DNA sequence: TATTGTTATACTCTATAACTATA
DNA sequence: TATAGTTATAGAGTATAACAATA
């Protein structure tokens, strides 16, 4: 990889971009789009991921730490700020009195729906230059990469988890 | 988009992933890989991007702010920390005595080479499940997305910029 | 003893506003 | 006046280590 870590790459005229470079550049492009959009709602990427997780789960702090690959003390701060803002609440776990579950409030649910809908629209726009069959090809290739990685790391991409309490 | 903002997505069995979802997930995956790898060298993604830019440029603080899309005060801090660490130096600009150019030190150059080589290797590994022609297809489709976006925003992806002083 | 979560602390990253020094 | 950069300040995000409560 030569210059894929910055948006305006190598000072060489019309060089061929390999799969590695394009993927890295794309990841910066996509993250930039998401980050700017989230910021319009006063959300960071991490907060948005958090809300996305909470849409169909009521995980413990520990579950969140695992999903987001963050230290549990980082989750404490993340939830503190989200709770202060009224988009999530801590609820005591009934089964284990040490643990705490985190739930979206109605306001949080509404917020995450709006943000993720915007994300969808933003990335769809980004892909507008590809034809539907091209998008399908892209999607299929990327899916294979995602599945291979998940398998590699022993993660079931489609698992239903976080059994209640 | 339903669940692409978190690594372990929707609790539905084997749902079809569309191009938007896969792209968003992929961007998180790639950024995670880069971030963890950079961290091994005590670098953030931003520091690594900075070093990547400096490999073939000696930009002013202002140039850096534009490339990284950050406020100039953020660049001050970024360069302060990098300079303290001995990987970059500030050099006075001869033409305009207000401005400052930033240059890699030998140590910085060596560091960025090692990190970017690792990035390359990491992302190559990620793509190992695709055949060479599939990688070429992926690369070509992603390139078109990148070029379309750059054109949309009036950026010449292949421009040579930052004329010295 | 081990696990869950919080607190104390420290550092990076980022922005806004006010400032200095040039131009 | 306008631009280049720094400083002061504030807040988010992150981690490590020590701690309390519970298992």
mmCIF file of C-alpha atoms (C1' of nucleotides) in Angstrom:
data_model
loop_
_atom_site.group_PDB
_atom_site.id
_atom_site.type_symbol
_atom_site.label_atom_id
_atom_site.label_comp_id
_atom_site.label_asym_id
_atom_site.label_seq_id
_atom_site.Cartn_x
_atom_site.Cartn_y
_atom_site.Cartn_z
ATOM 1 C CA UNK A 1 0.000 0.000 0.000
ATOM 2 C CA UNK A 2 1.381 3.324 -0.957
ATOM 3 C CA UNK A 3 -0.876 6.208 -0.144
ATOM 4 C CA UNK A 4 -4.222 4.800 0.793
ATOM 5 C CA UNK A 5 -4.135 6.257 4.272
ATOM 6 C CA UNK A 6 -4.809 9.749 3.024
ATOM 7 C CA UNK A 7 -7.546 11.047 0.817
ATOM 8 C CA UNK A 8 -5.385 12.703 -1.820
ATOM 9 C CA UNK A 9 -2.948 10.003 -2.719
ATOM 10 C CA UNK A 10 0.327 9.475 -4.351
ATOM 11 C CA UNK A 11 1.756 12.142 -6.638
ATOM 12 C CA UNK A 12 1.895 9.787 -9.572
ATOM 13 C CA UNK A 13 -0.276 10.253 -12.592
ATOM 14 C CA UNK A 14 -3.168 7.832 -12.919
ATOM 15 C CA UNK A 15 -1.559 4.901 -11.229
ATOM 16 C CA UNK A 16 -3.389 1.618 -10.982
ATOM 17 C CA UNK A 17 -5.016 1.170 -7.624
ATOM 18 C CA UNK A 18 -4.896 -2.361 -6.261
ATOM 19 C CA UNK A 19 -7.559 -4.008 -4.130
ATOM 20 C CA UNK A 20 -5.742 -3.223 -0.894
ATOM 21 C CA UNK A 21 -5.386 0.477 -1.626
ATOM 22 C CA UNK A 22 -8.928 0.880 -2.858
ATOM 23 C CA UNK A 23 -10.345 -0.916 0.156
ATOM 24 C CA UNK A 24 -8.410 1.202 2.606
ATOM 25 C CA UNK A 25 -9.378 4.391 0.810
ATOM 26 C CA UNK A 26 -12.980 3.292 0.679
ATOM 27 C CA UNK A 27 -13.006 2.611 4.393
ATOM 28 C CA UNK A 28 -11.801 6.150 5.083
ATOM 29 C CA UNK A 29 -14.366 7.554 2.681
ATOM 30 C CA UNK A 30 -17.254 5.622 4.221
ATOM 31 C CA UNK A 31 -16.189 6.396 7.776
ATOM 32 C CA UNK A 32 -15.878 10.078 6.920
ATOM 33 C CA UNK A 33 -19.378 10.136 5.484
ATOM 34 C CA UNK A 34 -20.834 8.367 8.513
ATOM 35 C CA UNK A 35 -18.919 10.498 10.952
ATOM 36 C CA UNK A 36 -20.035 13.774 9.414
ATOM 37 C CA UNK A 37 -23.620 12.618 9.214
ATOM 38 C CA UNK A 38 -23.630 11.353 12.800
ATOM 39 C CA UNK A 39 -22.164 14.660 13.929
ATOM 40 C CA UNK A 40 -25.260 16.415 12.602
ATOM 41 C CA UNK A 41 -27.159 14.528 15.274
ATOM 42 C CA UNK A 42 -24.452 15.218 17.850
ATOM 43 C CA UNK A 43 -23.386 11.605 17.745
ATOM 44 C CA UNK A 44 -19.979 10.031 17.367
ATOM 45 C CA UNK A 45 -19.494 6.881 15.351
ATOM 46 C CA UNK A 46 -19.158 4.969 18.608
ATOM 47 C CA UNK A 47 -22.398 6.364 20.017
ATOM 48 C CA UNK A 48 -24.152 5.486 16.775
ATOM 49 C CA UNK A 49 -22.805 1.942 16.849
ATOM 50 C CA UNK A 50 -23.957 1.695 20.452
ATOM 51 C CA UNK A 51 -27.478 2.775 19.522
ATOM 52 C CA UNK A 52 -27.460 0.366 16.579
ATOM 53 C CA UNK A 53 -26.659 -2.505 18.907
ATOM 54 C CA UNK A 54 -29.384 -1.470 21.321
ATOM 55 C CA UNK A 55 -32.062 -1.479 18.627
ATOM 56 C CA UNK A 56 -32.589 -5.188 19.022
ATOM 57 C CA UNK A 57 -30.853 -6.009 22.280
ATOM 58 C CA UNK A 58 -30.780 -5.097 25.965
ATOM 59 C CA UNK A 59 -27.209 -6.092 26.703
ATOM 60 C CA UNK A 60 -25.214 -5.806 29.868
ATOM 61 C CA UNK A 61 -22.278 -3.415 30.128
ATOM 62 C CA UNK A 62 -20.034 -6.395 29.636
ATOM 63 C CA UNK A 63 -21.841 -7.474 26.459
ATOM 64 C CA UNK A 64 -21.381 -3.971 25.103
ATOM 65 C CA UNK A 65 -17.684 -4.000 25.901
ATOM 66 C CA UNK A 66 -17.352 -7.192 23.882
ATOM 67 C CA UNK A 67 -19.431 -6.000 20.944
ATOM 68 C CA UNK A 68 -17.645 -2.697 20.682
ATOM 69 C CA UNK A 69 -14.234 -4.162 21.574
ATOM 70 C CA UNK A 70 -13.725 -1.565 24.289
ATOM 71 C CA UNK A 71 -12.717 -1.742 27.918
ATOM 72 C CA UNK A 72 -15.607 -1.895 30.362
ATOM 73 C CA UNK A 73 -14.514 1.408 31.882
ATOM 74 C CA UNK A 74 -14.913 2.995 28.446
ATOM 75 C CA UNK A 75 -18.450 1.637 28.301
ATOM 76 C CA UNK A 76 -19.217 3.229 31.651
ATOM 77 C CA UNK A 77 -18.331 6.637 30.221
ATOM 78 C CA UNK A 78 -20.139 6.009 26.965
ATOM 79 C CA UNK A 79 -23.348 5.018 28.752
ATOM 80 C CA UNK A 80 -22.989 7.859 31.270
ATOM 81 C CA UNK A 81 -23.018 10.387 28.439
ATOM 82 C CA UNK A 82 -25.825 8.681 26.549
ATOM 83 C CA UNK A 83 -27.928 8.377 29.683
ATOM 84 C CA UNK A 84 -27.316 12.013 30.621
ATOM 85 C CA UNK A 85 -28.663 12.836 27.209
ATOM 86 C CA UNK A 86 -31.743 10.699 27.683
ATOM 87 C CA UNK A 87 -31.249 8.258 24.820
ATOM 88 C CA UNK A 88 -30.515 5.162 26.927
ATOM 89 C CA UNK A 89 -31.275 3.996 30.463
ATOM 90 C CA UNK A 90 -29.537 1.596 32.815
ATOM 91 C CA UNK A 91 -31.856 -1.067 34.177
ATOM 92 C CA UNK A 92 -30.851 -3.442 36.981
ATOM 93 C CA UNK A 93 -30.468 -7.049 35.931
ATOM 94 C CA UNK A 94 -32.770 -9.318 37.884
ATOM 95 C CA UNK A 95 -30.774 -12.530 37.607
ATOM 96 C CA UNK A 96 -27.376 -11.172 38.606
ATOM 97 C CA UNK A 97 -27.388 -8.239 40.955
ATOM 98 C CA UNK A 98 -23.895 -7.250 39.924
ATOM 99 C CA UNK A 99 -24.851 -6.569 36.352
ATOM 100 C CA UNK A 100 -26.695 -3.790 34.589
ATOM 101 C CA UNK A 101 -28.625 -3.838 31.332
ATOM 102 C CA UNK A 102 -28.787 -0.951 28.930
ATOM 103 C CA UNK A 103 -31.939 -0.083 27.023
ATOM 104 C CA UNK A 104 -32.856 2.508 24.427
ATOM 105 C CA UNK A 105 -35.381 5.135 25.474
ATOM 106 C CA UNK A 106 -38.141 6.075 23.031
ATOM 107 C CA UNK A 107 -36.129 9.135 22.148
ATOM 108 C CA UNK A 108 -33.056 6.994 21.561
ATOM 109 C CA UNK A 109 -35.001 4.637 19.350
ATOM 110 C CA UNK A 110 -36.346 7.476 17.285
ATOM 111 C CA UNK A 111 -32.892 9.034 17.012
ATOM 112 C CA UNK A 112 -31.168 5.876 15.859
ATOM 113 C CA UNK A 113 -33.855 5.220 13.248
ATOM 114 C CA UNK A 114 -33.343 8.638 11.737
ATOM 115 C CA UNK A 115 -29.549 8.423 11.772
ATOM 116 C CA UNK A 116 -29.368 4.938 10.283
ATOM 117 C CA UNK A 117 -31.872 5.877 7.584
ATOM 118 C CA UNK A 118 -29.590 8.779 6.677
ATOM 119 C CA UNK A 119 -26.572 6.472 6.649
ATOM 120 C CA UNK A 120 -28.417 4.209 4.280
ATOM 121 C CA UNK A 121 -29.272 7.074 2.014
ATOM 122 C CA UNK A 122 -25.741 8.476 2.113
ATOM 123 C CA UNK A 123 -24.095 5.202 1.179
ATOM 124 C CA UNK A 124 -26.714 4.502 -1.491
ATOM 125 C CA UNK A 125 -25.813 7.831 -3.036
ATOM 126 C CA UNK A 126 -22.161 6.907 -2.874
ATOM 127 C CA UNK A 127 -22.941 3.756 -4.863
ATOM 128 C CA UNK A 128 -25.110 5.525 -7.417
ATOM 129 C CA UNK A 129 -22.464 5.284 -10.121
ATOM 130 C CA UNK A 130 -22.691 1.498 -10.138
ATOM 131 C CA UNK A 131 -25.469 -0.332 -11.951
ATOM 132 C CA UNK A 132 -27.706 -2.662 -9.934
ATOM 133 C CA UNK A 133 -25.880 -5.787 -11.166
ATOM 134 C CA UNK A 134 -22.562 -4.153 -10.345
ATOM 135 C CA UNK A 135 -23.794 -3.365 -6.870
ATOM 136 C CA UNK A 136 -24.854 -6.985 -6.518
ATOM 137 C CA UNK A 137 -21.396 -8.155 -7.557
ATOM 138 C CA UNK A 138 -19.750 -5.759 -5.131
ATOM 139 C CA UNK A 139 -22.070 -6.815 -2.375
ATOM 140 C CA UNK A 140 -21.404 -10.464 -3.009
ATOM 141 C CA UNK A 141 -17.624 -10.083 -3.045
ATOM 142 C CA UNK A 142 -17.619 -7.961 0.093
ATOM 143 C CA UNK A 143 -19.944 -10.398 1.805
ATOM 144 C CA UNK A 144 -17.498 -13.174 1.158
ATOM 145 C CA UNK A 145 -14.727 -11.128 2.722
ATOM 146 C CA UNK A 146 -16.877 -10.410 5.764
ATOM 147 C CA UNK A 147 -17.953 -14.009 6.169
ATOM 148 C CA UNK A 148 -14.411 -15.300 5.738
ATOM 149 C CA UNK A 149 -13.190 -12.901 8.410
ATOM 150 C CA UNK A 150 -15.999 -13.778 10.791
ATOM 151 C CA UNK A 151 -15.351 -17.468 10.306
ATOM 152 C CA UNK A 152 -11.654 -16.928 10.791
ATOM 153 C CA UNK A 153 -12.339 -15.331 14.136
ATOM 154 C CA UNK A 154 -14.973 -17.820 15.199
ATOM 155 C CA UNK A 155 -17.813 -15.341 15.116
ATOM 156 C CA UNK A 156 -21.238 -16.346 13.858
ATOM 157 C CA UNK A 157 -22.207 -13.297 11.830
ATOM 158 C CA UNK A 158 -25.862 -14.234 12.077
ATOM 159 C CA UNK A 159 -26.064 -15.392 15.654
ATOM 160 C CA UNK A 160 -28.940 -14.351 17.864
ATOM 161 C CA UNK A 161 -27.370 -13.484 21.188
ATOM 162 C CA UNK A 162 -27.856 -11.642 24.463
ATOM 163 C CA UNK A 163 -30.471 -13.832 25.985
ATOM 164 C CA UNK A 164 -32.478 -11.670 28.335
ATOM 165 C CA UNK A 165 -31.205 -11.607 31.928
ATOM 166 C CA UNK B 1 -29.386 -0.184 6.570
ATOM 167 C CA UNK B 2 -30.276 -2.318 9.491
ATOM 168 C CA UNK B 3 -27.386 -3.465 11.550
ATOM 169 C CA UNK B 4 -24.230 -2.604 9.701
ATOM 170 C CA UNK B 5 -22.969 -0.282 12.391
ATOM 171 C CA UNK B 6 -22.072 -3.111 14.718
ATOM 172 C CA UNK B 7 -19.920 -6.136 14.148
ATOM 173 C CA UNK B 8 -22.444 -8.750 15.203
ATOM 174 C CA UNK B 9 -25.507 -7.773 13.287
ATOM 175 C CA UNK B 10 -29.194 -8.348 13.152
ATOM 176 C CA UNK B 11 -30.707 -11.291 14.970
ATOM 177 C CA UNK B 12 -32.214 -12.723 11.807
ATOM 178 C CA UNK B 13 -30.989 -15.953 10.342
ATOM 179 C CA UNK B 14 -28.884 -15.663 7.226
ATOM 180 C CA UNK B 15 -30.429 -12.522 5.870
ATOM 181 C CA UNK B 16 -29.248 -11.111 2.561
ATOM 182 C CA UNK B 17 -26.780 -8.312 3.017
ATOM 183 C CA UNK B 18 -27.158 -5.482 0.536
ATOM 184 C CA UNK B 19 -24.340 -3.380 -0.849
ATOM 185 C CA UNK B 20 -24.888 -0.598 1.670
ATOM 186 C CA UNK B 21 -24.729 -2.875 4.690
ATOM 187 C CA UNK B 22 -21.740 -4.801 3.463
ATOM 188 C CA UNK B 23 -19.831 -1.627 2.678
ATOM 189 C CA UNK B 24 -20.487 -0.119 6.074
ATOM 190 C CA UNK B 25 -19.532 -3.324 7.828
ATOM 191 C CA UNK B 26 -16.419 -3.612 5.725
ATOM 192 C CA UNK B 27 -15.371 -0.087 6.603
ATOM 193 C CA UNK B 28 -15.622 -0.904 10.293
ATOM 194 C CA UNK B 29 -13.701 -4.104 9.784
ATOM 195 C CA UNK B 30 -10.898 -2.430 7.835
ATOM 196 C CA UNK B 31 -10.640 0.484 10.246
ATOM 197 C CA UNK B 32 -10.521 -1.908 13.170
ATOM 198 C CA UNK B 33 -7.687 -3.847 11.587
ATOM 199 C CA UNK B 34 -5.725 -0.689 10.825
ATOM 200 C CA UNK B 35 -6.354 0.783 14.227
ATOM 201 C CA UNK B 36 -5.209 -2.279 16.124
ATOM 202 C CA UNK B 37 -2.139 -2.624 13.932
ATOM 203 C CA UNK B 38 -1.223 1.055 14.267
ATOM 204 C CA UNK B 39 -1.645 0.770 18.024
ATOM 205 C CA UNK B 40 1.152 -1.809 18.071
ATOM 206 C CA UNK B 41 3.432 0.980 16.926
ATOM 207 C CA UNK B 42 1.833 3.417 19.378
ATOM 208 C CA UNK B 43 0.151 5.231 16.531
ATOM 209 C CA UNK B 44 -3.438 6.313 16.074
ATOM 210 C CA UNK B 45 -5.114 6.167 12.686
ATOM 211 C CA UNK B 46 -4.748 9.929 12.446
ATOM 212 C CA UNK B 47 -1.025 9.833 13.213
ATOM 213 C CA UNK B 48 -0.574 7.121 10.617
ATOM 214 C CA UNK B 49 -2.459 9.125 8.001
ATOM 215 C CA UNK B 50 -0.290 12.094 8.882
ATOM 216 C CA UNK B 51 2.881 10.098 8.379
ATOM 217 C CA UNK B 52 1.496 8.708 5.125
ATOM 218 C CA UNK B 53 0.970 12.214 3.811
ATOM 219 C CA UNK B 54 4.457 13.259 4.844
ATOM 220 C CA UNK B 55 6.106 10.431 2.941
ATOM 221 C CA UNK B 56 6.035 12.406 -0.269
ATOM 222 C CA UNK B 57 5.314 15.956 0.869
ATOM 223 C CA UNK B 58 6.570 18.691 3.150
ATOM 224 C CA UNK B 59 3.298 20.503 3.678
ATOM 225 C CA UNK B 60 2.480 23.495 5.835
ATOM 226 C CA UNK B 61 0.271 23.162 8.887
ATOM 227 C CA UNK B 62 -2.524 24.582 6.779
ATOM 228 C CA UNK B 63 -2.025 22.010 4.025
ATOM 229 C CA UNK B 64 -2.247 19.286 6.639
ATOM 230 C CA UNK B 65 -5.450 20.710 8.065
ATOM 231 C CA UNK B 66 -6.986 20.558 4.600
ATOM 232 C CA UNK B 67 -5.746 17.056 3.796
ATOM 233 C CA UNK B 68 -6.902 15.632 7.092
ATOM 234 C CA UNK B 69 -10.040 17.776 7.250
ATOM 235 C CA UNK B 70 -9.190 18.981 10.740
ATOM 236 C CA UNK B 71 -9.015 22.361 12.385
ATOM 237 C CA UNK B 72 -5.576 23.950 12.349
ATOM 238 C CA UNK B 73 -5.490 23.889 16.146
ATOM 239 C CA UNK B 74 -5.915 20.122 15.994
ATOM 240 C CA UNK B 75 -2.930 19.960 13.675
ATOM 241 C CA UNK B 76 -0.862 21.921 16.159
ATOM 242 C CA UNK B 77 -1.502 19.282 18.789
ATOM 243 C CA UNK B 78 -0.965 16.426 16.385
ATOM 244 C CA UNK B 79 2.393 17.786 15.266
ATOM 245 C CA UNK B 80 3.362 18.685 18.841
ATOM 246 C CA UNK B 81 2.963 15.076 19.899
ATOM 247 C CA UNK B 82 4.666 13.685 16.807
ATOM 248 C CA UNK B 83 7.559 16.106 17.157
ATOM 249 C CA UNK B 84 7.940 15.319 20.851
ATOM 250 C CA UNK B 85 8.262 11.724 19.788
ATOM 251 C CA UNK B 86 10.904 12.524 17.198
ATOM 252 C CA UNK B 87 9.080 11.317 14.089
ATOM 253 C CA UNK B 88 8.503 14.735 12.481
ATOM 254 C CA UNK B 89 10.127 18.178 12.646
ATOM 255 C CA UNK B 90 8.808 21.669 12.061
ATOM 256 C CA UNK B 91 10.919 23.638 9.587
ATOM 257 C CA UNK B 92 10.450 27.355 8.979
ATOM 258 C CA UNK B 93 9.084 28.249 5.581
ATOM 259 C CA UNK B 94 11.435 30.528 3.694
ATOM 260 C CA UNK B 95 8.886 32.244 1.450
ATOM 261 C CA UNK B 96 6.305 33.135 4.105
ATOM 262 C CA UNK B 97 7.627 33.724 7.578
ATOM 263 C CA UNK B 98 4.233 33.049 9.097
ATOM 264 C CA UNK B 99 4.107 29.505 7.897
ATOM 265 C CA UNK B 100 5.746 26.287 9.000
ATOM 266 C CA UNK B 101 6.480 23.141 7.047
ATOM 267 C CA UNK B 102 6.413 19.679 8.522
ATOM 268 C CA UNK B 103 8.898 17.009 7.550
ATOM 269 C CA UNK B 104 9.420 13.373 8.468
ATOM 270 C CA UNK B 105 12.560 12.532 10.387
ATOM 271 C CA UNK B 106 14.530 9.448 9.374
ATOM 272 C CA UNK B 107 12.945 7.651 12.280
ATOM 273 C CA UNK B 108 9.495 8.777 11.143
ATOM 274 C CA UNK B 109 10.192 7.575 7.631
ATOM 275 C CA UNK B 110 11.322 4.208 8.845
ATOM 276 C CA UNK B 111 8.294 3.933 11.132
ATOM 277 C CA UNK B 112 5.746 4.766 8.465
ATOM 278 C CA UNK B 113 7.314 2.282 6.052
ATOM 279 C CA UNK B 114 6.995 -0.487 8.556
ATOM 280 C CA UNK B 115 3.431 0.378 9.531
ATOM 281 C CA UNK B 116 2.163 0.751 5.985
ATOM 282 C CA UNK B 117 3.818 -2.506 4.962
ATOM 283 C CA UNK B 118 1.933 -4.176 7.786
ATOM 284 C CA UNK B 119 -1.300 -2.540 6.694
ATOM 285 C CA UNK B 120 -0.742 -3.890 3.231
ATOM 286 C CA UNK B 121 -0.096 -7.349 4.546
ATOM 287 C CA UNK B 122 -3.108 -7.230 6.884
ATOM 288 C CA UNK B 123 -5.543 -6.195 4.183
ATOM 289 C CA UNK B 124 -4.050 -8.681 1.732
ATOM 290 C CA UNK B 125 -4.740 -11.385 4.261
ATOM 291 C CA UNK B 126 -8.270 -10.113 4.651
ATOM 292 C CA UNK B 127 -8.741 -10.528 0.886
ATOM 293 C CA UNK B 128 -7.168 -13.968 0.747
ATOM 294 C CA UNK B 129 -10.510 -15.701 0.264
ATOM 295 C CA UNK B 130 -11.011 -13.984 -3.088
ATOM 296 C CA UNK B 131 -9.320 -15.254 -6.241
ATOM 297 C CA UNK B 132 -7.044 -12.841 -8.135
ATOM 298 C CA UNK B 133 -9.712 -12.106 -10.771
ATOM 299 C CA UNK B 134 -12.256 -11.515 -8.033
ATOM 300 C CA UNK B 135 -9.895 -9.114 -6.333
ATOM 301 C CA UNK B 136 -9.469 -7.335 -9.645
ATOM 302 C CA UNK B 137 -13.236 -7.031 -10.019
ATOM 303 C CA UNK B 138 -13.588 -5.746 -6.491
ATOM 304 C CA UNK B 139 -10.780 -3.304 -7.015
ATOM 305 C CA UNK B 140 -12.287 -2.034 -10.243
ATOM 306 C CA UNK B 141 -15.759 -1.517 -8.771
ATOM 307 C CA UNK B 142 -14.414 0.208 -5.673
ATOM 308 C CA UNK B 143 -12.176 2.386 -7.828
ATOM 309 C CA UNK B 144 -15.192 3.572 -9.737
ATOM 310 C CA UNK B 145 -16.909 4.511 -6.506
ATOM 311 C CA UNK B 146 -13.835 6.395 -5.324
ATOM 312 C CA UNK B 147 -13.397 8.202 -8.621
ATOM 313 C CA UNK B 148 -17.072 9.109 -8.828
ATOM 314 C CA UNK B 149 -16.937 10.530 -5.309
ATOM 315 C CA UNK B 150 -13.757 12.470 -5.997
ATOM 316 C CA UNK B 151 -15.226 13.898 -9.179
ATOM 317 C CA UNK B 152 -18.429 14.776 -7.369
ATOM 318 C CA UNK B 153 -16.425 16.789 -4.880
ATOM 319 C CA UNK B 154 -14.130 18.372 -7.425
ATOM 320 C CA UNK B 155 -11.030 16.608 -6.177
ATOM 321 C CA UNK B 156 -8.397 15.357 -8.567
ATOM 322 C CA UNK B 157 -7.535 11.995 -7.049
ATOM 323 C CA UNK B 158 -4.238 11.944 -8.857
ATOM 324 C CA UNK B 159 -3.131 15.525 -8.477
ATOM 325 C CA UNK B 160 0.426 16.378 -7.571
ATOM 326 C CA UNK B 161 0.208 19.149 -5.041
ATOM 327 C CA UNK B 162 2.058 21.008 -2.295
ATOM 328 C CA UNK B 163 4.646 22.805 -4.371
ATOM 329 C CA UNK B 164 7.674 23.389 -2.172
ATOM 330 C CA UNK B 165 7.625 26.741 -0.309
ATOM 331 C "C1'" DT C 1 -11.664 -16.333 44.361
ATOM 332 C "C1'" DA C 2 -13.718 -14.573 40.179
ATOM 333 C "C1'" DT C 3 -16.789 -11.396 37.892
ATOM 334 C "C1'" DT C 4 -19.478 -6.961 37.113
ATOM 335 C "C1'" DG C 5 -19.314 -2.466 37.094
ATOM 336 C "C1'" DT C 6 -17.532 2.161 38.733
ATOM 337 C "C1'" DT C 7 -14.028 5.506 39.957
ATOM 338 C "C1'" DA C 8 -9.670 7.904 39.620
ATOM 339 C "C1'" DT C 9 -6.430 9.217 36.552
ATOM 340 C "C1'" DA C 10 -4.045 10.181 32.313
ATOM 341 C "C1'" DC C 11 -3.503 10.783 27.514
ATOM 342 C "C1'" DT C 12 -5.079 11.492 22.593
ATOM 343 C "C1'" DC C 13 -8.044 13.769 19.556
ATOM 344 C "C1'" DT C 14 -10.991 17.331 18.359
ATOM 345 C "C1'" DA C 15 -13.181 21.980 18.231
ATOM 346 C "C1'" DT C 16 -13.994 27.084 19.351
ATOM 347 C "C1'" DA C 17 -12.308 31.433 20.578
ATOM 348 C "C1'" DA C 18 -8.778 34.571 21.439
ATOM 349 C "C1'" DC C 19 -4.248 35.742 20.483
ATOM 350 C "C1'" DT C 20 0.548 36.870 17.937
ATOM 351 C "C1'" DA C 21 3.142 37.454 13.929
ATOM 352 C "C1'" DT C 22 3.335 38.186 9.609
ATOM 353 C "C1'" DA C 23 1.396 39.528 4.852
ATOM 354 C "C1'" DT D 1 -7.567 43.574 6.915
ATOM 355 C "C1'" DA D 2 -6.563 38.763 6.102
ATOM 356 C "C1'" DT D 3 -3.823 34.655 6.847
ATOM 357 C "C1'" DA D 4 -0.689 31.204 9.425
ATOM 358 C "C1'" DG D 5 -0.075 29.279 13.473
ATOM 359 C "C1'" DT D 6 -0.366 28.827 18.664
ATOM 360 C "C1'" DT D 7 -2.589 28.901 23.136
ATOM 361 C "C1'" DA D 8 -6.296 28.261 26.420
ATOM 362 C "C1'" DT D 9 -9.972 25.661 27.318
ATOM 363 C "C1'" DA D 10 -13.443 22.105 27.104
ATOM 364 C "C1'" DG D 11 -15.326 17.742 26.077
ATOM 365 C "C1'" DA D 12 -15.428 12.986 23.978
ATOM 366 C "C1'" DG D 13 -13.208 8.711 23.819
ATOM 367 C "C1'" DT D 14 -10.002 5.488 25.345
ATOM 368 C "C1'" DA D 15 -7.067 2.640 28.656
ATOM 369 C "C1'" DT D 16 -4.960 1.010 33.214
ATOM 370 C "C1'" DA D 17 -5.297 0.234 37.970
ATOM 371 C "C1'" DA D 18 -7.727 0.062 42.170
ATOM 372 C "C1'" DC D 19 -11.995 -0.627 44.247
ATOM 373 C "C1'" DA D 20 -16.941 -2.297 45.913
ATOM 374 C "C1'" DA D 21 -20.560 -5.440 45.502
ATOM 375 C "C1'" DT D 22 -21.980 -9.792 44.336
ATOM 376 C "C1'" DA D 23 -21.403 -14.534 42.783
#
